[in-house]
Amino acid sequence: MVTYVAFHWNILRCMSYSVDFMRSEKTQTGTKPPPTASILENARLRHLPADRLPGTTAELRRLRGSDKERPKCTPRAVASAVARLLRSGAHFVLMEAMTHYIYSSAMSDWPWMIEKLDLASVVGFVLAFHFFFYIRYVFTYGFAGALAHAEGIEIPPYAKCIARLNKCTEFWRYFDRGMHLLIRKYFYEPLAGGRKGPGWLVLGTAMSFVFTWFWHFMEKGDGIWCALSVLGISFEVFVTEIRKWTPIKNIEKRYLGTPERMREAAALL
């Protein structure tokens, strides 16, 4: 499963880089890219030590977008890299254990088992399943981040814990950060642009999740999840617009004037 996910993410990364690189070269210089660019980028995608090849160090720094030198191989740097890799290894072991005991393919083959579970068991299974997906992304991004950190490349941190996410927009924005950035750049922004009206927000969100459903082979379960996500985000957009009305502002000021009251209202909604 890890190989399957990594393979498809690598395809997305290559497609994203190709589009960005061709667009930047066309708009900035109008010339062909240097012959070493494709070699270096393919090496970067596969985490090969391309910066050890002669004559490519400066070009690799340009692709990185940074003029920083490669970090020195000090005992502290080695210990930090090893510690990050060991932490990713622990996440991998936990992910494999959760794959064996929690993964829902067994439930898809035996749907009658859900009917035999009580409410607490169903809720616990769903919560554990969400944590399984979270751990999977922590390993996928954490392992690549550990290798990048050893090369002196700083990348954004992996997703927030799902226990800290209480909005559909936060779940969509922070859970799978890479997927969110790709869809926002190539689907949401070209459609909605700089328009901030609620209709454009909902339309851009709907089209983004249509692509997400397509990317997941248009299966029924993923379609239901995408539809619920669009519904939840649409509801948040609706609540945000309602809160701009003067009567609603007065009600909030009178009854929800403290942060504690506002958190309670947010939890109920």
Short mmCIF file of C-alpha atoms in Angstrom, two decimals:
data_model
loop_
_atom_site.label_atom_id
_atom_site.label_comp_id
_atom_site.label_asym_id
_atom_site.label_seq_id
_atom_site.Cartn_x
_atom_site.Cartn_y
_atom_site.Cartn_z
CA MET A 1 0.00 0.00 0.00
CA VAL A 2 2.84 2.39 0.83
CA THR A 3 4.45 1.70 -2.55
CA TYR A 4 1.11 2.26 -4.29
CA VAL A 5 0.56 5.65 -2.61
CA ALA A 6 4.16 6.77 -3.10
CA PHE A 7 4.06 5.81 -6.78
CA HIS A 8 0.97 7.91 -7.52
CA TRP A 9 2.23 10.84 -5.47
CA ASN A 10 5.47 10.74 -7.43
CA ILE A 11 3.46 11.00 -10.66
CA LEU A 12 1.64 14.07 -9.29
CA ARG A 13 4.90 15.68 -8.22
CA CYS A 14 6.42 15.16 -11.66
CA MET A 15 3.34 16.57 -13.38
CA SER A 16 3.25 19.57 -11.04
CA TYR A 17 6.92 20.34 -11.52
CA SER A 18 6.71 19.95 -15.30
CA VAL A 19 3.84 22.42 -15.58
CA ASP A 20 5.48 24.95 -13.25
CA PHE A 21 8.90 24.65 -14.86
CA MET A 22 7.65 25.08 -18.41
CA ARG A 23 5.45 28.00 -17.36
CA SER A 24 8.28 29.79 -15.53
CA GLU A 25 10.77 29.27 -18.36
CA LYS A 26 8.30 30.58 -20.92
CA THR A 27 7.36 33.69 -18.97
CA GLN A 28 10.80 34.60 -17.65
CA THR A 29 13.41 33.73 -20.25
CA GLY A 30 11.64 32.33 -23.29
CA THR A 31 14.56 29.94 -23.79
CA LYS A 32 14.88 26.20 -23.48
CA PRO A 33 15.65 24.80 -20.01
CA PRO A 34 19.25 23.78 -19.31
CA PRO A 35 20.05 20.18 -20.28
CA THR A 36 20.87 19.22 -16.70
CA ALA A 37 17.54 20.40 -15.27
CA SER A 38 15.53 17.28 -16.06
CA ILE A 39 18.29 15.01 -14.78
CA LEU A 40 18.58 16.91 -11.51
CA GLU A 41 14.85 17.09 -10.96
CA ASN A 42 14.40 13.37 -11.53
CA ALA A 43 17.21 12.76 -9.07
CA ARG A 44 15.49 15.05 -6.56
CA LEU A 45 12.20 13.20 -6.94
CA ARG A 46 13.96 9.93 -6.21
CA HIS A 47 16.19 11.40 -3.47
CA LEU A 48 19.40 10.55 -5.33
CA PRO A 49 22.55 12.47 -4.35
CA ALA A 50 22.67 14.54 -7.54
CA ASP A 51 24.55 17.34 -5.81
CA ARG A 52 27.56 15.01 -5.54
CA LEU A 53 27.91 14.85 -9.32
CA PRO A 54 30.56 17.22 -10.72
CA GLY A 55 29.37 20.55 -12.07
CA THR A 56 25.79 20.31 -10.81
CA THR A 57 25.94 21.87 -7.33
CA ALA A 58 25.04 25.41 -8.45
CA GLU A 59 22.24 24.16 -10.70
CA LEU A 60 20.75 22.08 -7.90
CA ARG A 61 20.80 25.11 -5.60
CA ARG A 62 18.88 27.05 -8.23
CA LEU A 63 16.27 24.30 -8.46
CA ARG A 64 16.01 24.30 -4.70
CA GLY A 65 15.35 28.03 -4.80
CA SER A 66 17.95 28.62 -2.16
CA ASP A 67 21.57 29.76 -2.02
CA LYS A 68 22.23 27.88 1.20
CA GLU A 69 25.17 25.54 1.27
CA ARG A 70 24.72 21.89 2.01
CA PRO A 71 24.85 21.38 5.81
CA LYS A 72 28.16 20.18 7.15
CA CYS A 73 28.39 16.57 8.21
CA THR A 74 28.77 17.20 11.93
CA PRO A 75 27.92 14.66 14.64
CA ARG A 76 24.90 16.76 15.60
CA ALA A 77 23.60 16.83 12.00
CA VAL A 78 24.10 13.08 11.66
CA ALA A 79 22.33 12.44 14.97
CA SER A 80 19.42 14.68 13.92
CA ALA A 81 19.06 12.88 10.57
CA VAL A 82 19.21 9.46 12.21
CA ALA A 83 16.67 10.50 14.86
CA ARG A 84 14.23 11.70 12.19
CA LEU A 85 14.61 8.47 10.24
CA LEU A 86 14.08 6.40 13.39
CA ARG A 87 10.94 8.36 14.18
CA SER A 88 9.69 7.70 10.64
CA GLY A 89 10.49 4.03 11.19
CA ALA A 90 8.35 4.01 14.33
CA HIS A 91 5.51 5.63 12.36
CA PHE A 92 5.92 2.94 9.70
CA VAL A 93 5.63 0.14 12.25
CA LEU A 94 2.54 1.76 13.75
CA MET A 95 1.04 2.24 10.30
CA GLU A 96 1.62 -1.41 9.38
CA ALA A 97 0.05 -2.54 12.65
CA MET A 98 -2.99 -0.34 12.07
CA THR A 99 -3.20 -1.59 8.48
CA HIS A 100 -3.43 -5.15 9.77
CA TYR A 101 -5.95 -4.52 12.55
CA ILE A 102 -8.00 -1.49 11.42
CA TYR A 103 -7.93 -1.22 7.62
CA SER A 104 -11.48 -1.19 6.28
CA SER A 105 -11.08 -3.62 3.38
CA ALA A 106 -12.23 -6.40 5.70
CA MET A 107 -15.34 -4.39 6.52
CA SER A 108 -16.05 -3.83 2.83
CA ASP A 109 -16.05 -7.61 2.31
CA TRP A 110 -18.11 -8.24 5.43
CA PRO A 111 -20.57 -5.32 5.69
CA TRP A 112 -22.87 -7.41 7.86
CA MET A 113 -20.34 -7.06 10.70
CA ILE A 114 -21.20 -3.36 11.05
CA GLU A 115 -24.78 -4.27 11.88
CA LYS A 116 -23.57 -6.47 14.75
CA LEU A 117 -21.48 -3.72 16.36
CA ASP A 118 -22.93 -1.43 18.98
CA LEU A 119 -22.81 2.35 18.60
CA ALA A 120 -19.69 2.80 20.73
CA SER A 121 -17.79 0.20 18.66
CA VAL A 122 -18.79 1.83 15.38
CA VAL A 123 -17.72 5.28 16.62
CA GLY A 124 -14.43 3.87 17.92
CA PHE A 125 -13.77 2.08 14.63
CA VAL A 126 -14.39 5.24 12.59
CA LEU A 127 -12.15 7.29 14.90
CA ALA A 128 -9.38 4.69 14.72
CA PHE A 129 -9.72 4.59 10.95
CA HIS A 130 -9.20 8.36 10.76
CA PHE A 131 -6.09 8.04 12.92
CA PHE A 132 -4.87 5.30 10.59
CA PHE A 133 -5.05 7.66 7.63
CA TYR A 134 -3.34 10.37 9.66
CA ILE A 135 -0.45 8.06 10.59
CA ARG A 136 -0.12 7.01 6.95
CA TYR A 137 0.36 10.63 5.87
CA VAL A 138 2.70 11.31 8.79
CA PHE A 139 4.97 8.51 7.57
CA THR A 140 4.69 9.44 3.87
CA TYR A 141 5.61 13.09 4.45
CA GLY A 142 7.82 12.48 7.49
CA PHE A 143 10.16 10.06 5.72
CA ALA A 144 10.57 12.36 2.72
CA GLY A 145 10.99 15.30 5.09
CA ALA A 146 13.72 13.49 7.01
CA LEU A 147 15.67 12.88 3.79
CA ALA A 148 15.14 16.48 2.69
CA HIS A 149 16.29 17.78 6.08
CA ALA A 150 19.49 15.77 5.76
CA GLU A 151 20.10 17.51 2.41
CA GLY A 152 19.50 20.94 3.95
CA ILE A 153 16.09 21.43 2.32
CA GLU A 154 13.40 22.79 4.61
CA ILE A 155 9.89 21.64 3.71
CA PRO A 156 6.54 22.38 5.37
CA PRO A 157 5.62 20.13 8.30
CA TYR A 158 3.18 17.29 7.87
CA ALA A 159 -0.50 17.52 8.72
CA LYS A 160 -1.94 18.53 12.06
CA CYS A 161 -3.37 15.80 14.25
CA ILE A 162 -7.01 15.12 13.40
CA ALA A 163 -7.92 15.59 17.07
CA ARG A 164 -7.13 19.31 16.58
CA LEU A 165 -9.26 19.76 13.45
CA ASN A 166 -12.91 20.65 14.05
CA LYS A 167 -13.88 22.24 10.72
CA CYS A 168 -14.30 20.81 7.24
CA THR A 169 -12.14 23.59 5.83
CA GLU A 170 -9.34 22.79 8.30
CA PHE A 171 -9.55 19.09 7.55
CA TRP A 172 -9.38 19.87 3.84
CA ARG A 173 -6.55 22.38 4.24
CA TYR A 174 -4.24 20.66 6.74
CA PHE A 175 -4.86 16.90 6.67
CA ASP A 176 -3.38 16.24 3.23
CA ARG A 177 -1.36 19.38 2.70
CA GLY A 178 0.25 18.34 -0.60
CA MET A 179 -3.04 17.37 -2.22
CA HIS A 180 -4.61 20.63 -1.04
CA LEU A 181 -1.84 22.77 -2.52
CA LEU A 182 -1.95 20.95 -5.84
CA ILE A 183 -5.74 21.16 -6.23
CA ARG A 184 -5.85 24.78 -5.08
CA LYS A 185 -3.20 25.80 -7.60
CA TYR A 186 -4.43 23.89 -10.65
CA PHE A 187 -8.20 23.71 -10.10
CA TYR A 188 -9.52 26.09 -7.44
CA GLU A 189 -7.58 29.26 -8.26
CA PRO A 190 -7.99 29.04 -12.07
CA LEU A 191 -11.76 28.72 -11.56
CA ALA A 192 -12.45 31.10 -8.67
CA GLY A 193 -9.45 33.37 -9.18
CA GLY A 194 -9.45 36.32 -6.81
CA ARG A 195 -13.23 36.31 -6.44
CA LYS A 196 -14.26 35.86 -2.80
CA GLY A 197 -18.03 35.65 -3.15
CA PRO A 198 -19.75 32.69 -1.46
CA GLY A 199 -20.98 31.32 -4.79
CA TRP A 200 -17.47 31.23 -6.23
CA LEU A 201 -16.11 29.64 -3.06
CA VAL A 202 -18.67 26.85 -3.20
CA LEU A 203 -18.19 26.37 -6.96
CA GLY A 204 -14.41 26.18 -6.66
CA THR A 205 -14.72 23.75 -3.76
CA ALA A 206 -17.16 21.55 -5.66
CA MET A 207 -14.90 21.36 -8.72
CA SER A 208 -11.89 20.59 -6.52
CA PHE A 209 -13.67 17.67 -4.93
CA VAL A 210 -14.87 16.46 -8.32
CA PHE A 211 -11.22 16.10 -9.26
CA THR A 212 -10.52 14.42 -5.90
CA TRP A 213 -13.27 11.91 -6.60
CA PHE A 214 -11.89 11.33 -10.11
CA TRP A 215 -8.39 10.86 -8.70
CA HIS A 216 -9.76 8.16 -6.37
CA PHE A 217 -11.17 6.22 -9.35
CA MET A 218 -14.71 7.56 -8.83
CA GLU A 219 -15.60 4.91 -6.29
CA LYS A 220 -18.87 5.15 -4.41
CA GLY A 221 -17.35 5.55 -0.95
CA ASP A 222 -15.01 8.31 -2.05
CA GLY A 223 -17.89 10.03 -3.86
CA ILE A 224 -19.91 10.07 -0.63
CA TRP A 225 -16.94 11.47 1.27
CA CYS A 226 -16.37 14.20 -1.34
CA ALA A 227 -20.08 15.11 -1.37
CA LEU A 228 -20.15 15.37 2.44
CA SER A 229 -16.99 17.49 2.36
CA VAL A 230 -18.55 19.90 -0.15
CA LEU A 231 -21.71 20.03 1.97
CA GLY A 232 -19.74 20.76 5.14
CA ILE A 233 -17.64 23.50 3.54
CA SER A 234 -20.75 25.02 1.96
CA PHE A 235 -22.38 25.11 5.39
CA GLU A 236 -19.32 26.87 6.83
CA VAL A 237 -19.44 29.44 4.01
CA PHE A 238 -23.15 29.97 4.71
CA VAL A 239 -22.53 30.46 8.45
CA THR A 240 -19.70 32.92 7.70
CA GLU A 241 -22.02 35.00 5.51
CA ILE A 242 -24.82 34.89 8.09
CA ARG A 243 -22.45 36.13 10.81
CA LYS A 244 -21.86 39.31 8.80
CA TRP A 245 -25.46 40.43 9.31
CA THR A 246 -25.96 43.12 11.95
CA PRO A 247 -28.66 41.21 13.94
CA ILE A 248 -26.41 38.15 14.14
CA LYS A 249 -23.50 40.31 15.27
CA ASN A 250 -25.67 41.73 18.04
CA ILE A 251 -26.70 38.24 19.15
CA GLU A 252 -23.07 37.10 19.23
CA LYS A 253 -22.05 40.18 21.18
CA ARG A 254 -24.80 39.62 23.73
CA TYR A 255 -24.78 35.83 24.20
CA LEU A 256 -21.41 34.72 22.82
CA GLY A 257 -19.17 37.49 24.02
CA THR A 258 -16.54 35.25 25.64
CA PRO A 259 -14.14 32.84 23.89
CA GLU A 260 -15.55 29.96 25.97
CA ARG A 261 -19.10 30.59 24.73
CA MET A 262 -17.87 30.92 21.15
CA ARG A 263 -16.04 27.59 21.37
CA GLU A 264 -19.16 25.89 22.71
CA ALA A 265 -21.24 27.32 19.86
CA ALA A 266 -18.61 26.24 17.31
CA ALA A 267 -18.62 22.72 18.75
CA LEU A 268 -22.41 22.52 18.48
CA LEU A 269 -22.35 23.74 14.88
#
